[in-house]
CSV table of C-alpha atoms and ligand atoms in Angstrom, one decimal:
chain,number,residue,atom,x,y,z
A,1,UNK,CA,0.0,0.0,0.0
A,2,UNK,CA,2.7,2.3,0.7
A,3,UNK,CA,3.8,2.5,-3.1
A,4,UNK,CA,4.0,5.9,-4.9
A,5,UNK,CA,0.0,5.7,-4.8
A,6,UNK,CA,-1.8,6.5,-1.6
A,7,UNK,CA,-5.7,6.8,-3.1
A,8,UNK,CA,-7.3,3.6,-4.7
A,9,UNK,CA,-10.7,3.9,-6.3
A,10,UNK,CA,-12.2,5.1,-2.9
A,11,UNK,CA,-9.8,6.8,-0.8
A,12,UNK,CA,-6.7,5.3,1.1
A,13,UNK,CA,-7.8,1.8,2.4
A,14,UNK,CA,-6.0,-0.8,4.7
A,15,UNK,CA,-5.8,-3.2,7.5
A,16,UNK,CA,-6.1,-1.2,10.7
A,17,UNK,CA,-2.9,-0.9,12.6
A,18,UNK,CA,-0.8,-3.1,9.8
A,19,UNK,CA,-1.2,-0.6,7.1
A,20,UNK,CA,-3.1,2.2,8.6
A,21,UNK,CA,-0.6,2.7,11.5
A,22,UNK,CA,-0.9,5.9,13.7
A,23,UNK,CA,2.4,7.3,12.5
A,24,UNK,CA,1.2,6.6,8.7
A,25,UNK,CA,-2.3,8.2,9.7
A,26,UNK,CA,-1.0,11.4,11.2
A,27,UNK,CA,1.4,11.8,8.0
A,28,UNK,CA,-1.6,11.4,6.1
A,29,UNK,CA,-3.5,14.1,8.2
A,30,UNK,CA,-0.4,16.4,7.9
A,31,UNK,CA,-0.5,15.9,4.0
A,32,UNK,CA,-4.1,16.5,3.8
A,33,UNK,CA,-3.7,19.5,6.4
A,34,UNK,CA,-1.0,21.0,4.1
A,35,UNK,CA,-3.0,20.6,1.1
A,36,UNK,CA,-5.9,22.7,2.8
A,37,UNK,CA,-3.3,25.3,3.8
A,38,UNK,CA,-4.2,24.9,7.4
A,39,UNK,CA,-8.0,25.8,6.9
A,40,UNK,CA,-10.9,24.2,8.6
A,41,UNK,CA,-11.3,20.6,8.2
A,42,UNK,CA,-14.3,18.4,9.2
A,43,UNK,CA,-13.7,14.6,10.4
A,44,UNK,CA,-16.2,12.2,11.1
A,45,UNK,CA,-16.0,8.2,10.9
A,46,UNK,CA,-18.1,4.8,10.8
A,47,UNK,CA,-18.7,2.2,13.8
A,48,UNK,CA,-15.4,0.5,13.0
A,49,UNK,CA,-13.3,-0.4,16.4
A,50,UNK,CA,-10.2,1.1,14.7
A,51,UNK,CA,-12.2,4.5,14.3
A,52,UNK,CA,-10.9,6.3,17.2
A,53,UNK,CA,-7.2,5.2,16.7
A,54,UNK,CA,-7.2,6.4,13.3
A,55,UNK,CA,-9.2,9.6,13.6
A,56,UNK,CA,-7.0,10.8,16.6
A,57,UNK,CA,-3.7,10.1,14.5
A,58,UNK,CA,-5.3,12.1,11.4
A,59,UNK,CA,-6.5,14.9,13.7
A,60,UNK,CA,-3.0,15.0,15.1
A,61,UNK,CA,-1.6,15.4,11.6
A,62,UNK,CA,-4.1,18.1,10.9
A,63,UNK,CA,-3.6,20.0,13.7
A,64,UNK,CA,0.2,19.7,13.3
A,65,UNK,CA,-0.4,21.4,9.9
A,66,UNK,CA,-2.3,24.4,11.8
A,67,UNK,CA,-5.9,23.3,10.7
A,68,UNK,CA,-8.8,24.3,12.8
A,69,UNK,CA,-10.7,20.5,13.1
A,70,UNK,CA,-14.1,20.2,13.8
A,71,UNK,CA,-14.9,16.2,15.1
A,72,UNK,CA,-18.4,15.0,14.2
A,73,UNK,CA,-17.5,11.6,15.9
A,74,UNK,CA,-19.8,8.7,14.3
A,75,UNK,CA,-21.6,9.5,11.1
A,76,UNK,CA,-22.3,8.0,7.9
A,77,UNK,CA,-20.0,9.3,4.6
A,78,UNK,CA,-23.0,11.1,3.3
A,79,UNK,CA,-24.0,13.3,6.3
A,80,UNK,CA,-20.4,14.2,6.8
A,81,UNK,CA,-20.3,15.1,3.2
A,82,UNK,CA,-23.4,17.4,3.4
A,83,UNK,CA,-21.8,18.6,6.8
A,84,UNK,CA,-18.7,19.7,5.1
A,85,UNK,CA,-20.4,21.8,2.4
A,86,UNK,CA,-23.5,23.2,5.0
A,87,UNK,CA,-21.0,24.5,7.5
A,88,UNK,CA,-18.7,25.9,5.0
A,89,UNK,CA,-15.6,24.0,5.8
A,90,UNK,CA,-12.5,24.1,3.7
A,91,UNK,CA,-12.4,20.4,3.6
A,92,UNK,CA,-13.2,16.8,5.0
A,93,UNK,CA,-12.0,13.8,6.3
A,94,UNK,CA,-14.2,10.2,6.4
A,95,UNK,CA,-12.7,7.4,8.3
A,96,UNK,CA,-14.6,4.7,6.9
A,97,UNK,CA,-13.7,1.2,5.1
A,98,UNK,CA,-17.5,1.7,3.7
A,99,UNK,CA,-18.6,-2.2,3.1
A,100,UNK,CA,-15.2,-4.1,3.7
A,101,UNK,CA,-15.0,-6.4,6.6
A,102,UNK,CA,-14.2,-5.1,10.3
A,103,UNK,CA,-10.4,-5.5,10.3
A,104,UNK,CA,-10.4,-3.1,7.4
A,105,UNK,CA,-10.4,1.2,7.7
A,106,UNK,CA,-10.0,4.0,5.2
A,107,UNK,CA,-9.4,7.5,4.7
A,108,UNK,CA,-11.4,9.7,2.5
A,109,UNK,CA,-10.7,13.1,1.5
A,110,UNK,CA,-13.5,15.7,0.8
A,111,UNK,CA,-13.5,19.0,-0.9
A,112,UNK,CA,-15.4,22.1,0.5
A,113,UNK,CA,-18.4,20.8,-1.9
A,114,UNK,CA,-18.4,17.5,0.0
A,115,UNK,CA,-17.6,15.6,-3.0
A,116,UNK,CA,-14.2,13.4,-2.8
A,117,UNK,CA,-11.1,14.9,-4.6
A,118,UNK,CA,-10.6,14.4,-8.1
A,119,UNK,CA,-7.8,12.0,-9.2
A,120,UNK,CA,-5.8,15.2,-10.2
A,121,UNK,CA,-6.2,16.6,-6.6
A,122,UNK,CA,-5.4,13.1,-5.0
A,123,UNK,CA,-2.3,13.4,-6.9
A,124,UNK,CA,-1.5,16.7,-5.3
A,125,UNK,CA,-1.7,15.2,-1.9
A,126,UNK,CA,0.6,12.2,-3.1
A,127,UNK,CA,3.1,14.7,-4.1
A,128,UNK,CA,3.1,16.4,-0.9
A,129,UNK,CA,3.4,13.1,1.0
A,130,UNK,CA,5.7,11.4,-0.8
A,131,UNK,CA,8.1,14.4,-1.9
A,132,UNK,CA,8.1,15.6,1.7
A,133,UNK,CA,6.5,18.5,1.1
A,134,UNK,CA,4.8,18.7,4.1
A,135,UNK,CA,4.2,22.0,5.9
A,136,UNK,CA,4.2,21.7,9.8
A,137,UNK,CA,3.0,24.9,11.7
A,138,UNK,CA,5.1,26.7,14.0
A,139,UNK,CA,4.2,25.8,17.8
A,140,UNK,CA,2.2,29.2,18.0
A,141,UNK,CA,0.0,28.1,15.2
A,142,UNK,CA,-1.1,24.9,15.8
A,143,UNK,CA,-4.4,23.8,15.2
A,144,UNK,CA,-7.2,23.2,17.9
A,145,UNK,CA,-9.8,20.5,17.8
A,146,UNK,CA,-13.6,21.1,18.5
A,147,UNK,CA,-16.9,19.1,18.5
A,148,UNK,CA,-19.2,19.7,16.1
A,149,UNK,CA,-22.7,19.7,16.9
A,150,UNK,CA,-26.2,19.8,15.1
A,151,UNK,CA,-25.4,17.9,11.8
A,152,UNK,CA,-27.7,15.2,12.2
A,153,UNK,CA,-30.5,17.6,12.7
A,154,UNK,CA,-29.8,19.8,9.6
A,155,UNK,CA,-29.0,16.8,7.4
A,156,UNK,CA,-32.1,15.0,7.9
A,157,UNK,CA,-34.2,18.3,7.7
A,158,UNK,CA,-32.0,19.1,4.6
A,159,UNK,CA,-33.1,15.3,2.8
A,160,UNK,CA,-36.7,16.4,3.8
A,161,UNK,CA,-37.0,19.3,1.8
A,162,UNK,CA,-36.8,17.3,-1.3
A,163,UNK,CA,-39.9,15.0,-0.4
A,164,UNK,CA,-43.5,15.9,0.9
A,165,UNK,CA,-43.3,15.4,4.6
A,166,UNK,CA,-46.7,16.0,5.6
A,167,UNK,CA,-47.9,13.2,2.4
A,168,UNK,CA,-45.4,10.7,3.8
A,169,UNK,CA,-46.8,11.1,7.4
A,170,UNK,CA,-50.2,10.6,6.3
A,171,UNK,CA,-49.5,7.3,4.3
A,172,UNK,CA,-48.6,5.6,7.8
A,173,UNK,CA,-45.6,3.7,6.3
A,174,UNK,CA,-43.8,0.4,7.9
A,175,UNK,CA,-40.2,0.2,7.2
A,176,UNK,CA,-38.0,-2.6,8.1
A,177,UNK,CA,-34.6,-1.1,8.3
A,178,UNK,CA,-30.9,-3.0,8.5
A,179,UNK,CA,-27.9,-0.5,8.8
A,180,UNK,CA,-25.3,-3.1,9.4
A,181,UNK,CA,-24.7,-2.4,13.0
A,182,UNK,CA,-23.2,0.6,11.9
A,183,UNK,CA,-23.5,4.6,11.8
A,184,UNK,CA,-26.4,4.7,9.0
A,185,UNK,CA,-29.0,4.1,11.9
A,186,UNK,CA,-28.3,7.6,13.3
A,187,UNK,CA,-29.8,9.8,10.4
A,188,UNK,CA,-32.2,6.9,9.2
A,189,UNK,CA,-34.2,6.5,12.4
A,190,UNK,CA,-34.3,10.2,12.8
A,191,UNK,CA,-35.6,10.7,9.2
A,192,UNK,CA,-38.1,7.7,9.5
A,193,UNK,CA,-39.4,8.8,12.8
A,194,UNK,CA,-40.2,12.4,11.8
A,195,UNK,CA,-41.8,10.7,8.6
A,196,UNK,CA,-44.3,9.1,10.6
A,197,UNK,CA,-43.1,5.6,9.7
A,198,UNK,CA,-43.0,2.4,11.9
A,199,UNK,CA,-39.6,1.0,12.0
A,200,UNK,CA,-38.6,-2.9,12.2
A,201,UNK,CA,-35.0,-2.9,13.1
A,202,UNK,CA,-32.5,-5.7,12.5
A,203,UNK,CA,-28.4,-5.0,13.2
A,204,UNK,CA,-29.3,-2.1,14.9
A,205,UNK,CA,-26.8,-1.6,17.6
A,206,UNK,CA,-23.7,0.3,16.5
A,207,UNK,CA,-20.7,-2.3,17.0
A,208,UNK,CA,-17.7,-2.1,14.8
A,209,UNK,CA,-17.2,-5.6,14.8
A,210,UNK,CA,-20.4,-5.9,12.8
A,211,UNK,CA,-21.8,-9.2,14.2
A,212,UNK,CA,-24.9,-9.0,12.4
A,213,UNK,CA,-24.0,-9.4,9.2
A,214,UNK,CA,-21.1,-8.4,6.6
A,215,UNK,CA,-21.3,-4.6,6.1
A,216,UNK,CA,-21.6,-5.3,2.4
A,217,UNK,CA,-25.6,-5.2,1.3
A,218,UNK,CA,-25.2,-8.0,-1.0
A,219,UNK,CA,-28.3,-10.3,-1.2
A,220,UNK,CA,-26.2,-13.2,0.8
A,221,UNK,CA,-25.9,-11.0,3.7
A,222,UNK,CA,-29.4,-9.9,3.9
A,223,UNK,CA,-31.6,-12.8,4.6
A,224,UNK,CA,-32.7,-11.5,8.2
A,225,UNK,CA,-33.8,-8.3,6.7
A,226,UNK,CA,-36.0,-10.1,3.9
A,227,UNK,CA,-37.4,-12.1,6.7
A,228,UNK,CA,-38.1,-9.3,9.0
A,229,UNK,CA,-39.7,-7.1,6.1
A,230,UNK,CA,-42.1,-10.0,5.6
A,231,UNK,CA,-42.9,-10.7,9.1
A,232,UNK,CA,-43.3,-7.5,10.5
A,233,UNK,CA,-45.9,-6.5,7.4
A,234,UNK,CA,-43.2,-3.5,6.4
A,235,UNK,CA,-44.0,-1.6,3.2
A,236,UNK,CA,-40.4,-2.1,2.4
A,237,UNK,CA,-37.0,-2.8,3.7
A,238,UNK,CA,-33.8,-1.1,3.3
A,239,UNK,CA,-30.0,-2.0,3.9
A,240,UNK,CA,-27.1,0.2,4.3
A,241,UNK,CA,-23.4,-0.7,3.7
A,242,UNK,CA,-21.0,0.2,6.5
A,243,UNK,CA,-21.1,4.0,5.8
A,244,UNK,CA,-24.5,4.3,4.2
A,245,UNK,CA,-23.8,5.7,1.3
A,246,UNK,CA,-25.3,2.7,-0.5
A,247,UNK,CA,-28.9,1.4,0.0
A,248,UNK,CA,-30.7,-2.0,-1.2
A,249,UNK,CA,-34.2,-2.2,-0.9
A,250,UNK,CA,-36.3,-5.2,-0.3
A,251,UNK,CA,-39.8,-5.7,-1.3
A,252,UNK,CA,-42.8,-6.1,0.6
A,253,UNK,CA,-42.8,-9.7,-0.5
A,254,UNK,CA,-39.3,-10.2,1.2
A,255,UNK,CA,-37.5,-10.3,-2.1
A,256,UNK,CA,-34.1,-8.6,-2.4
A,257,UNK,CA,-34.0,-6.3,-5.4
A,258,UNK,CA,-30.5,-5.3,-6.5
A,259,UNK,CA,-29.7,-1.6,-6.8
A,260,UNK,CA,-30.0,-1.2,-10.7
A,261,UNK,CA,-33.7,-1.7,-10.1
A,262,UNK,CA,-34.3,0.8,-7.3
A,263,UNK,CA,-32.2,3.1,-9.4
A,264,UNK,CA,-34.3,2.5,-12.4
A,265,UNK,CA,-37.8,3.6,-10.3
A,266,UNK,CA,-36.2,6.5,-8.8
A,267,UNK,CA,-35.1,7.6,-12.5
A,268,UNK,CA,-38.5,7.2,-14.0
A,269,UNK,CA,-39.9,9.3,-11.2
A,270,UNK,CA,-36.9,11.7,-11.5
A,271,UNK,CA,-37.5,12.0,-15.5
A,272,UNK,CA,-41.2,12.6,-14.7
A,273,UNK,CA,-40.5,15.7,-12.5
A,274,UNK,CA,-37.4,17.0,-14.7
A,275,UNK,CA,-38.2,15.8,-18.4
A,276,UNK,CA,-35.6,15.2,-20.7
A,277,UNK,CA,-32.3,15.4,-18.1
A,278,UNK,CA,-29.3,13.5,-18.3
A,279,UNK,CA,-28.8,10.7,-15.8
A,280,UNK,CA,-24.8,9.6,-15.3
A,281,UNK,CA,-24.3,5.7,-14.6
A,282,UNK,CA,-21.1,3.6,-15.1
A,283,UNK,CA,-20.8,1.2,-18.2
A,284,UNK,CA,-21.2,-1.9,-15.7
A,285,UNK,CA,-24.7,-0.9,-15.3
A,286,UNK,CA,-27.5,-2.6,-16.4
A,287,UNK,CA,-29.3,-1.9,-19.7
A,288,UNK,CA,-32.2,-1.5,-17.5
A,289,UNK,CA,-31.1,2.0,-16.8
A,290,UNK,CA,-31.0,3.1,-20.5
A,291,UNK,CA,-34.3,1.4,-21.5
A,292,UNK,CA,-36.1,3.1,-18.5
A,293,UNK,CA,-34.3,6.3,-18.9
A,294,UNK,CA,-34.8,6.6,-22.9
A,295,UNK,CA,-38.4,5.2,-22.4
A,296,UNK,CA,-39.3,8.4,-20.4
A,297,UNK,CA,-37.7,10.7,-22.4
A,298,UNK,CA,-34.1,11.3,-20.5
A,299,UNK,CA,-30.6,10.5,-22.0
A,300,UNK,CA,-28.2,8.1,-20.4
A,301,UNK,CA,-24.3,9.6,-19.9
A,302,UNK,CA,-22.0,6.6,-19.2
A,303,UNK,CA,-18.8,6.8,-17.2
A,304,UNK,CA,-15.9,4.8,-15.9
A,305,UNK,CA,-16.5,2.3,-13.2
A,306,UNK,CA,-16.2,4.3,-9.7
A,307,UNK,CA,-18.4,6.3,-7.7
A,308,UNK,CA,-16.3,9.5,-7.8
A,309,UNK,CA,-16.4,9.6,-11.4
A,310,UNK,CA,-20.1,9.6,-11.3
A,311,UNK,CA,-20.2,12.4,-8.7
A,312,UNK,CA,-17.7,14.7,-11.0
A,313,UNK,CA,-19.4,13.7,-14.4
A,314,UNK,CA,-22.4,15.1,-12.7
A,315,UNK,CA,-20.9,18.4,-11.9
A,316,UNK,CA,-19.1,18.6,-15.0
A,317,UNK,CA,-22.2,18.1,-17.4
A,318,UNK,CA,-25.0,19.5,-14.6
A,319,UNK,CA,-26.7,16.3,-14.1
A,320,UNK,CA,-28.9,16.0,-11.4
A,321,UNK,CA,-29.4,12.2,-11.2
A,322,UNK,CA,-26.6,9.4,-11.0
A,323,UNK,CA,-26.5,5.7,-9.9
A,324,UNK,CA,-24.9,2.6,-9.8
A,325,UNK,CA,-26.1,-1.1,-9.6
A,326,UNK,CA,-24.7,-1.7,-6.0
A,327,UNK,CA,-27.3,0.7,-4.6
A,328,UNK,CA,-25.5,3.9,-5.1
A,329,UNK,CA,-28.2,6.8,-5.9
A,330,UNK,CA,-26.4,10.3,-6.4
A,331,UNK,CA,-29.7,12.9,-6.1
A,332,UNK,CA,-28.3,16.2,-7.4
A,333,UNK,CA,-30.8,18.1,-5.9
A,334,UNK,CA,-29.5,17.4,-2.6
A,335,UNK,CA,-26.0,16.4,-3.3
A,336,UNK,CA,-24.3,14.6,-6.0
A,337,UNK,CA,-23.2,12.1,-4.1
A,338,UNK,CA,-24.4,8.8,-3.2
A,339,UNK,CA,-26.6,8.8,0.0
A,340,UNK,CA,-28.6,6.0,1.5
A,341,UNK,CA,-30.9,8.1,3.7
A,342,UNK,CA,-31.8,10.4,0.9
A,343,UNK,CA,-32.4,7.2,-1.3
A,344,UNK,CA,-34.7,5.8,1.5
A,345,UNK,CA,-36.7,9.6,1.8
A,346,UNK,CA,-37.0,9.0,-2.3
A,347,UNK,CA,-38.5,5.5,-2.1
A,348,UNK,CA,-41.0,6.7,0.7
A,349,UNK,CA,-41.9,9.6,-1.8
A,350,UNK,CA,-42.5,7.5,-4.7
A,351,UNK,CA,-44.5,5.0,-3.0
A,352,UNK,CA,-46.8,7.8,-1.5
A,353,UNK,CA,-47.4,9.2,-5.1
A,354,UNK,CA,-47.8,5.7,-6.5
A,355,UNK,CA,-50.1,4.4,-4.1
A,356,UNK,CA,-49.0,0.6,-5.4
A,357,UNK,CA,-46.9,-1.9,-3.5
A,358,UNK,CA,-43.0,-1.8,-4.2
A,359,UNK,CA,-43.3,-5.1,-5.7
A,360,UNK,CA,-45.6,-4.0,-8.5
A,361,UNK,CA,-43.0,-1.3,-9.5
A,362,UNK,CA,-40.1,-4.0,-9.5
A,363,UNK,CA,-42.2,-6.0,-11.6
A,364,UNK,CA,-43.0,-3.9,-14.5
A,365,UNK,CA,-39.5,-3.1,-15.1
A,366,UNK,CA,-37.8,-4.9,-18.1
A,367,UNK,CA,-36.2,-7.8,-17.2
A,368,UNK,CA,-32.9,-8.9,-18.0
A,369,UNK,CA,-30.5,-12.1,-17.2
A,370,UNK,CA,-27.1,-11.5,-15.8
A,371,UNK,CA,-23.9,-13.3,-16.3
A,372,UNK,CA,-20.5,-12.8,-14.8
A,373,UNK,CA,-17.4,-14.6,-15.5
A,374,UNK,CA,-13.8,-13.8,-15.7
A,375,UNK,CA,-10.6,-15.1,-17.9
A,376,UNK,CA,-7.1,-15.0,-16.5
A,377,UNK,CA,-4.9,-12.5,-17.8
A,378,UNK,CA,-1.4,-11.5,-16.7
A,379,UNK,CA,-1.2,-7.6,-15.8
A,380,UNK,CA,1.1,-6.6,-18.8
A,381,UNK,CA,-1.1,-8.0,-21.4
A,382,UNK,CA,-4.0,-6.2,-20.5
A,383,UNK,CA,-3.6,-3.1,-22.5
A,384,UNK,CA,-2.8,-5.1,-25.4
A,385,UNK,CA,-6.0,-7.3,-25.4
A,386,UNK,CA,-8.1,-4.2,-24.6
A,387,UNK,CA,-6.7,-2.9,-27.8
A,388,UNK,CA,-7.2,-6.0,-29.8
A,389,UNK,CA,-11.0,-6.3,-28.6
A,390,UNK,CA,-11.5,-2.5,-29.6
A,391,UNK,CA,-10.2,-3.5,-33.0
A,392,UNK,CA,-12.2,-6.7,-33.6
A,393,UNK,CA,-15.4,-4.9,-32.6
A,394,UNK,CA,-14.8,-1.7,-33.8
A,395,UNK,CA,-17.9,-2.2,-36.5
A,396,UNK,CA,-20.1,-2.5,-33.5
A,397,UNK,CA,-19.9,0.8,-32.2
A,398,UNK,CA,-18.8,0.1,-28.9
A,399,UNK,CA,-18.8,2.2,-25.8
A,400,UNK,CA,-14.9,2.0,-24.9
A,401,UNK,CA,-14.8,4.5,-21.4
A,402,UNK,CA,-14.0,1.7,-19.2
A,403,UNK,CA,-13.1,-1.7,-21.0
A,404,UNK,CA,-15.5,-2.3,-23.9
A,405,UNK,CA,-19.2,-2.7,-24.0
A,406,UNK,CA,-21.1,-3.9,-27.0
A,407,UNK,CA,-24.8,-4.2,-27.6
A,408,UNK,CA,-26.4,-6.4,-29.9
A,409,UNK,CA,-29.8,-6.1,-32.0
A,410,UNK,CA,-32.0,-8.2,-29.5
A,411,UNK,CA,-31.1,-6.0,-26.5
A,412,UNK,CA,-28.4,-8.1,-25.0
A,413,UNK,CA,-24.8,-6.7,-24.3
A,414,UNK,CA,-21.5,-7.7,-23.0
A,415,UNK,CA,-19.0,-5.8,-21.2
A,416,UNK,CA,-15.3,-6.8,-21.1
A,417,UNK,CA,-13.1,-5.1,-18.5
A,418,UNK,CA,-9.7,-5.8,-17.0
A,419,UNK,CA,-9.7,-5.9,-13.3
A,420,UNK,CA,-7.9,-3.1,-11.7
A,421,UNK,CA,-6.5,-5.2,-9.0
A,422,UNK,CA,-6.3,-8.9,-10.0
A,423,UNK,CA,-4.8,-10.6,-12.9
A,424,UNK,CA,-8.0,-11.1,-14.8
A,425,UNK,CA,-10.5,-9.6,-17.6
A,426,UNK,CA,-13.8,-9.8,-16.3
A,427,UNK,CA,-17.2,-10.0,-18.6
A,428,UNK,CA,-20.7,-9.1,-17.7
A,429,UNK,CA,-23.1,-10.1,-20.0
A,430,UNK,CA,-27.1,-9.4,-20.0
A,431,UNK,CA,-29.9,-10.6,-22.2
A,432,UNK,CA,-33.4,-11.0,-22.2
A,433,UNK,CA,-33.5,-15.0,-21.8
A,434,UNK,CA,-31.4,-17.4,-19.9
A,435,UNK,CA,-30.5,-19.0,-23.0
A,436,UNK,CA,-29.2,-16.1,-24.7
A,437,UNK,CA,-27.2,-14.8,-21.8
A,438,UNK,CA,-25.3,-18.0,-21.6
A,439,UNK,CA,-24.5,-18.0,-25.3
A,440,UNK,CA,-23.2,-14.4,-25.1
A,441,UNK,CA,-21.1,-15.0,-22.3
A,442,UNK,CA,-19.3,-18.3,-23.6
A,443,UNK,CA,-18.9,-16.6,-27.0
A,444,UNK,CA,-17.2,-13.7,-25.9
A,445,UNK,CA,-15.2,-15.6,-23.2
A,446,UNK,CA,-13.8,-17.7,-26.2
A,447,UNK,CA,-13.0,-14.5,-28.2
A,448,UNK,CA,-10.9,-13.1,-24.8
A,449,UNK,CA,-9.4,-16.3,-24.4
A,450,UNK,CA,-8.3,-16.5,-27.9
A,451,UNK,CA,-6.6,-13.1,-28.0
A,452,UNK,CA,-4.9,-13.5,-24.7
A,453,UNK,CA,-3.5,-16.6,-26.0
A,454,UNK,CA,-2.4,-14.9,-29.2
A,455,UNK,CA,-0.8,-12.1,-27.2
A,456,UNK,CA,1.1,-14.0,-24.7
A,457,UNK,CA,3.1,-16.3,-27.7
A,458,UNK,CA,4.5,-13.0,-29.0
B,1,MG,MG1,-20.1,2.9,1.2
């Protein structure tokens, strides 16, 4: 991890006290404090046991750079992102490893607008860190730290500005909530209670060991929520990841619905309010998103994979909605970042307007079958293989922002994309029938394998 690069696709990540040691974290704090020129920096953390140790070390580094530090303590990522902007900070830091197992932690750096640094800005921090451009303050201008209060209420009220609070209260919803024993429970309960919802809670105790379930809201981790949704007679269930930026919904029948579907439902509602707008999503998203967006008069703008890329694209083109298949919904009128509690409020708004159960909204979406696979490919061959694939499929007008994605006339598609970390090429196929998706993936695995074989003998 201590290569010339600090930041991965989602901040700095590593195992607590192995990679993220106190001295490393203090140095990151000093580098980030230098980058923010000793300004005001807000810091908060998720429920992990290593949170206090890592936050203290980072704060120490920020103070050494002369920063005024405001400590929010336990808070989900989207609430910290909101607070940085709301309280007019020069920057922010989130101590979280999102959906990773409990031994991991991470450091995310936020700009004054609450959005994660762009890759270019991360490089500036890396340059400060690696090239010893750290600027410690003199003894008389060291920073001070104080607690920041009032963020929770301000954040929840800000979410409520985007929905019809009275109408939702009158609908008397019941919601099953699974915040993964982490910080999402704090704003979610405040929000749901204020919106007049009855709440059935599972994994609601804050506990950084994540005893209830793995903090990634994948279907295999959400059995308890599915059951609770049914047994409590809830209108829907919602699960967050460890820092509550992602939300996965369960319909009233207990069926776990993957994030592309909830995003499609939100996109449809959004386009009815804001006709003709552009909706941003990574190339790995289901064709379902394109079908729904185009059917409702909008336009899809594809990006490379990664939530930070989506946020920055939204800013660049002035888009007000983004989404990822993993349950990240970016509702720009609130903030152009993934936000689990905001997504929950939008779902309540949609169900209030629709007056139909969530299962009905899910079942009317176009149905796609998905298959994933991978082919072994040494790192050094990846660029050549990608180049050959682009050559091979040039006539099909592929999307080549990140890997290569091709659509066929029958609506099926294939994405072939080198893994950023593992020596493999990943393939994602989608089609309107089970037989066809199998056919698409097998055919393209053969093509990728052939190209890799050819490239490796040269
Ligand atoms: Mg997360």
